[in-house]
Coordinates of C-alpha atoms in Angstrom, one line a residue:
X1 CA 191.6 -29.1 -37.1
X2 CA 189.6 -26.3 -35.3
X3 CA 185.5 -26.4 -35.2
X4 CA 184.0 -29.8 -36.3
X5 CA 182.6 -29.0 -39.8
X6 CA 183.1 -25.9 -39.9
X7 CA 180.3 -25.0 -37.0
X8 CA 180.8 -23.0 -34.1
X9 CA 181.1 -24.1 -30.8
X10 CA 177.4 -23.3 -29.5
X11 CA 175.9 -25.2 -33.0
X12 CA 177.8 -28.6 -32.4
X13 CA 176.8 -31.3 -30.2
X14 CA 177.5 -32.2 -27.3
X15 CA 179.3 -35.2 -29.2
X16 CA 180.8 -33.2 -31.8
X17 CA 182.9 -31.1 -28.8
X18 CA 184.4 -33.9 -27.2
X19 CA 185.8 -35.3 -30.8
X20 CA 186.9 -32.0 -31.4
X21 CA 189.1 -31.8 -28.2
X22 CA 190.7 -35.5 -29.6
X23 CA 190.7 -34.0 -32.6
X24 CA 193.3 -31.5 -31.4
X25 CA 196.2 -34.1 -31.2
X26 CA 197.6 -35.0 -33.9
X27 CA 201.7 -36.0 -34.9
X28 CA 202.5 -32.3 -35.1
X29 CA 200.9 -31.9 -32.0
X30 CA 201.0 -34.7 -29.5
X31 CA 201.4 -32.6 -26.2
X32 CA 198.6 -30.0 -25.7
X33 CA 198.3 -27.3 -23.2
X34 CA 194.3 -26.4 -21.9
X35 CA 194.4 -23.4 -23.7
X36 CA 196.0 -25.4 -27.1
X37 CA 193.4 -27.7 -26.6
X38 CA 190.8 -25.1 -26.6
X39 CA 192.0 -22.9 -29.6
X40 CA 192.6 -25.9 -31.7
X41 CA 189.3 -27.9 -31.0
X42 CA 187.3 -24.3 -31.5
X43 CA 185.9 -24.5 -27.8
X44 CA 186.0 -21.7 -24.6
X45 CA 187.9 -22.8 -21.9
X46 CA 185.9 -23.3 -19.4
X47 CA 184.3 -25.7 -22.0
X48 CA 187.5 -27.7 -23.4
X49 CA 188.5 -27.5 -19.2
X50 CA 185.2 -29.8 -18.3
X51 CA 185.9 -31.9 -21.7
X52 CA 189.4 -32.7 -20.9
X53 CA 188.6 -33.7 -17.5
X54 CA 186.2 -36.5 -18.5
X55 CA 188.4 -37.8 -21.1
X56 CA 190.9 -38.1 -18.8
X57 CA 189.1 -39.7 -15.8
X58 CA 188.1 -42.5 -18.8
X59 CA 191.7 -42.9 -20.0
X60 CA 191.4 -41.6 -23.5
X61 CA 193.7 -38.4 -22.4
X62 CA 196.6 -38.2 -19.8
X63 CA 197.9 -35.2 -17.7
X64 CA 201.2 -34.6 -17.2
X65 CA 202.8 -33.4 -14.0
X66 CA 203.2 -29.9 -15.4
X67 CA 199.4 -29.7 -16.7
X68 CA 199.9 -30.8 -20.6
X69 CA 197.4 -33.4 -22.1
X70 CA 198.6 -36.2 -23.8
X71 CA 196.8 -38.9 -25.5
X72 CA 196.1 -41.9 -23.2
X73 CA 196.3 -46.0 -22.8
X74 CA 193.0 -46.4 -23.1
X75 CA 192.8 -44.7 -26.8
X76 CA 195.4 -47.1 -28.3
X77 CA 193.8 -50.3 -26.6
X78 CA 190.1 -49.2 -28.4
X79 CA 192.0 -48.7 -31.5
X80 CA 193.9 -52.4 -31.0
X81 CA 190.5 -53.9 -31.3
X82 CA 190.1 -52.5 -35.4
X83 CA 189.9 -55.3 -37.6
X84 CA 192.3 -53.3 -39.9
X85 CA 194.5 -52.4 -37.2
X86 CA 196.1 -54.9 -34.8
X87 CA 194.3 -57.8 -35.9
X88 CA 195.7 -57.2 -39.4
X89 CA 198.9 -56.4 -38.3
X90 CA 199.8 -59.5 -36.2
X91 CA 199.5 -62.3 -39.1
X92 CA 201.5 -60.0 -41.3
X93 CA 204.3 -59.2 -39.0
X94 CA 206.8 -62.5 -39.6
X95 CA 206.1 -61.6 -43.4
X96 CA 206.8 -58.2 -43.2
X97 CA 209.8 -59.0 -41.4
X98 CA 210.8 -61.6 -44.2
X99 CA 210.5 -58.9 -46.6
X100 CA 212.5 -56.5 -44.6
X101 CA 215.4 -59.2 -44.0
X102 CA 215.7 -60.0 -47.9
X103 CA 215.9 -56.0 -48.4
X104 CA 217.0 -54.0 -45.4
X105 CA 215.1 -51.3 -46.9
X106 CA 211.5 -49.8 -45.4
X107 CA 208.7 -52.2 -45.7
X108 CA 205.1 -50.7 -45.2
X109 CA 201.7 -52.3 -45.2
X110 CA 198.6 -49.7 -45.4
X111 CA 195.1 -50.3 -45.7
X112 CA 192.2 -48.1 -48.1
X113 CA 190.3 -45.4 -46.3
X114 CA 188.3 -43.8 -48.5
X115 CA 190.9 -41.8 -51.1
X116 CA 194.0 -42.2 -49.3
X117 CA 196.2 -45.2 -48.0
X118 CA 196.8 -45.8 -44.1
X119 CA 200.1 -47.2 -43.1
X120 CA 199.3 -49.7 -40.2
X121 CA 202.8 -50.7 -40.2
X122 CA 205.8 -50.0 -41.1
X123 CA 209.8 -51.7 -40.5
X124 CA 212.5 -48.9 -41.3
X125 CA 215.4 -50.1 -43.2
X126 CA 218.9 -49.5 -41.4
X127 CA 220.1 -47.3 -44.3
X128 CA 217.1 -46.8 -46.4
X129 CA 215.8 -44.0 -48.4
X130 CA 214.1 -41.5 -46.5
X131 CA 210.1 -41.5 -46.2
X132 CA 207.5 -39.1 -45.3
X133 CA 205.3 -42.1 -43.8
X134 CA 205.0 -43.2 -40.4
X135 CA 202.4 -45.7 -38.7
X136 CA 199.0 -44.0 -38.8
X137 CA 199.7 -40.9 -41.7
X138 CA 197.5 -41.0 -44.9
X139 CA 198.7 -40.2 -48.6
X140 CA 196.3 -39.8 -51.8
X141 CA 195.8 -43.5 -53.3
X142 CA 197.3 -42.4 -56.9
X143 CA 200.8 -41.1 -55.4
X144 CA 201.9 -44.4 -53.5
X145 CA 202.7 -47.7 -54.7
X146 CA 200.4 -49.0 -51.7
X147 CA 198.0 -47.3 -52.9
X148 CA 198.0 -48.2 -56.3
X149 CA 197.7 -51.6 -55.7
X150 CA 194.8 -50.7 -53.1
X151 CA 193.1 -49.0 -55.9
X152 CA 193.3 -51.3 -58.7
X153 CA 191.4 -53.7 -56.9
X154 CA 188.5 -51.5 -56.0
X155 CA 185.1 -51.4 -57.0
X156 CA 185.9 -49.8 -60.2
X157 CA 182.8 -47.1 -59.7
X158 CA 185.3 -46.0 -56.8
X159 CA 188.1 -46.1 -59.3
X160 CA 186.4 -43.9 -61.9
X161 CA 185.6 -41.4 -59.0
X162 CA 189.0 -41.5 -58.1
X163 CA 190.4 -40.6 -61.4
X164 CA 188.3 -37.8 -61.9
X165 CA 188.8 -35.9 -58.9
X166 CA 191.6 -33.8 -58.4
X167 CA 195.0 -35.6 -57.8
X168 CA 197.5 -34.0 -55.9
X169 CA 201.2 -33.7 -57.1
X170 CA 204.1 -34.2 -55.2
X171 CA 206.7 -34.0 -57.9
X172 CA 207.2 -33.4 -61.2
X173 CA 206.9 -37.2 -61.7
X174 CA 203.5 -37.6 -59.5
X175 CA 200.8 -38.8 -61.9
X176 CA 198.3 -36.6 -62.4
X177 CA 196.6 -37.8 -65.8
X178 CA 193.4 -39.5 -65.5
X179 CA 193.8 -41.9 -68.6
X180 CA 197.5 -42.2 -67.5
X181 CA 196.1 -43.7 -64.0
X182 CA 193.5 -45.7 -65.7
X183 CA 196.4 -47.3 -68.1
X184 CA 198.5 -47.6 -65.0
X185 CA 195.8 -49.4 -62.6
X186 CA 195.2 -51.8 -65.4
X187 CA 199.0 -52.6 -65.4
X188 CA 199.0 -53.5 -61.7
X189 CA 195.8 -55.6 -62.0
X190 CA 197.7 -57.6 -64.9
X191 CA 201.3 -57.7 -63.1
X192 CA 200.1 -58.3 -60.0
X193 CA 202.7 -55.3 -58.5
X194 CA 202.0 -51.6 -58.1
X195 CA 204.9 -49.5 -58.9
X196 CA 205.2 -45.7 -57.4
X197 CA 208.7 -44.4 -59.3
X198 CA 209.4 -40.4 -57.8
X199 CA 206.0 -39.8 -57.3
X200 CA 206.0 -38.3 -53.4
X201 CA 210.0 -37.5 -53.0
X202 CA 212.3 -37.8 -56.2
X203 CA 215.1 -40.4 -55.0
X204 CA 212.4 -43.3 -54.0
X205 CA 211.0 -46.1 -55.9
X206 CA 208.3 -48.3 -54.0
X207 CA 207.2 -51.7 -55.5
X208 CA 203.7 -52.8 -53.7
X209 CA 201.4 -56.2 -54.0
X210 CA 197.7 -56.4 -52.9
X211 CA 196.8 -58.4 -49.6
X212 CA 194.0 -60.8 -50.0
X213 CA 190.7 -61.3 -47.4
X214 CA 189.2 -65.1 -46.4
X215 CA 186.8 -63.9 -49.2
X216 CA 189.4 -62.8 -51.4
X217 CA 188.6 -59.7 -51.1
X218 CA 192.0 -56.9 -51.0
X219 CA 192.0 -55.8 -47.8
X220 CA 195.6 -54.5 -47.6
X221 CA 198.9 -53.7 -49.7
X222 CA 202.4 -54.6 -49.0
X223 CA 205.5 -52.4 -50.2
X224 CA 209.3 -52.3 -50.3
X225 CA 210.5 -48.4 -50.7
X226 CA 214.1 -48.4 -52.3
X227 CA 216.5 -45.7 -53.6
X228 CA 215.7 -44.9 -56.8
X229 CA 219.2 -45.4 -58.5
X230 CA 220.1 -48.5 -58.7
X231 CA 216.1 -49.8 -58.4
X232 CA 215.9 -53.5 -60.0
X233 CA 212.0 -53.7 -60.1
X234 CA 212.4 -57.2 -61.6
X235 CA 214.3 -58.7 -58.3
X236 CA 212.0 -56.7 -56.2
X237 CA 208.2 -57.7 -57.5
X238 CA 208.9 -61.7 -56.9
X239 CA 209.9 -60.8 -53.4
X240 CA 206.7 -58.1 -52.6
X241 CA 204.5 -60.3 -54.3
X242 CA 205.7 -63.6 -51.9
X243 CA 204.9 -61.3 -48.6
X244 CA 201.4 -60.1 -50.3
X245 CA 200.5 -63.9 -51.1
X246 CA 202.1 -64.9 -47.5
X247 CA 200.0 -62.4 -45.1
X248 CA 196.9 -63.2 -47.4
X249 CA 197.3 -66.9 -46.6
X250 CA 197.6 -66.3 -42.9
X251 CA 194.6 -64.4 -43.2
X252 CA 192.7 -66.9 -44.4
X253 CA 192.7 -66.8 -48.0
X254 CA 193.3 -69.2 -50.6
X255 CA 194.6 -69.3 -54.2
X256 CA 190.7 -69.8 -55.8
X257 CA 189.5 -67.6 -53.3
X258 CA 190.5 -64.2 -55.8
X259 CA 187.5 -62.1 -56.9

């Protein structure tokens, strides 16, 4: 967080200051005090005071009896209106649900930003392996069976940019080879899954399946995250693939439609 771009306060726009004050909240910070508001966005107080105050006469910010900011209404009904938000989330739902029913285990469904998956959904199983994802956090394409799928079907100049930039590791098991991650993407592209085996926490095993556009076009990426002992992949990638194929249908695509 802090300064937008790395600027001072007096060298950013007038623009640039009032992201920087939503730019404060984030999941590790959802409540903010004036004076948290005005370390984290990089601002005086007096300025991050008159900021605050417009944001929350429009609704994008919320004051609580005792003073502390909170994001507001208004935010989440902007963000409703993303084509990769809501509006993808609402047609996948009774899929995702299916998947979740023929698993009771957590089913996610992210979408590509740039180099790193965004979960827009996600359905927790009742006894399920633990996760470090909930509805709105990002993780690097290359450690996530989401984004695996999501990055085999990119354009593959994106692909080869990916591969040789650095890529985080998680565990022992994360892969961090370029050629291994070419092989890999290959492998999904021909199978049709994407599978992430102790590559962000060491007892998980996620099995994911690309989600097509009207154009055919991927646009999203399905997953089931199970317990790595006892895995079957083989049982698993018939059902993933079924709830990719499913929310791609209800978004409009159809079987010749694939590019």
């Amino acid at each position: 967080m802090g300064a937008v771009g790395g600027r001072s306060a007096p060298e950013r726009s007038a623009s640039e200051r009032l992201l920087a004050v939503l730019d404060a909240f984030d999941h590790e910070h959802p409540a903010l005090s004036l004076t948290d508001i005005s370390r984290r966005a990089g601002l005086s107080l007096t300025t991050a005071h008159r900021l605050a105050g417009a944001l929350t006469a429009w609704g994008a910010l919320e004051r609580d009896a005792s003073g502390v900011y909170h994001v507001g209404l208004r935010l989440w009904e902007v963000a409703a209106l993303a084509p990769r938000g809501l509006a993808l989330r609402q047609p996948a739902l009774p899929y995702l649900e299916d998947l979740y029913e023929a698993t009771h285990e957590n089913v996610q469904l992210a979408v590509r930003d740039g180099t790193e998956a965004v979960y827009v959904e996600w359905l927790q199983g009742r006894s399920a392996v633990g996760v470090h994802i909930r509805v709105g956090a990002h993780w690097p394409l290359h450690a996530t069976g989401v984004g695996l799928a999501l990055l085999a079907h990119a354009d593959p100049a994106v692909q080869e940019e990916y591969c040789a930039g650095p890529l985080a590791s998680f565990t022992p098991y994360t892969l961090t080879d370029p050629p291994g991650l070419r092989r890999t993407l290959a492998e999904v592209r021909r199978s049709g899954v994407a599978v992430s085996e102790r590559q962000v926490t060491q007892d998980a095993l996620s099995v994911a399946a690309a989600v097509r556009g009207p154009g055919g076009e991927v646009v999203a990426a399905v997953s089931v995250v199970v317990p790595r002992d006892g895995a079957q992949v083989p049982v698993l990638a018939p059902a993933v693939r079924m709830a990719g194929r499913g929310i791609s249908r209800a978004l409009g695509w159809r079987p010749g439609d694939a590019v």
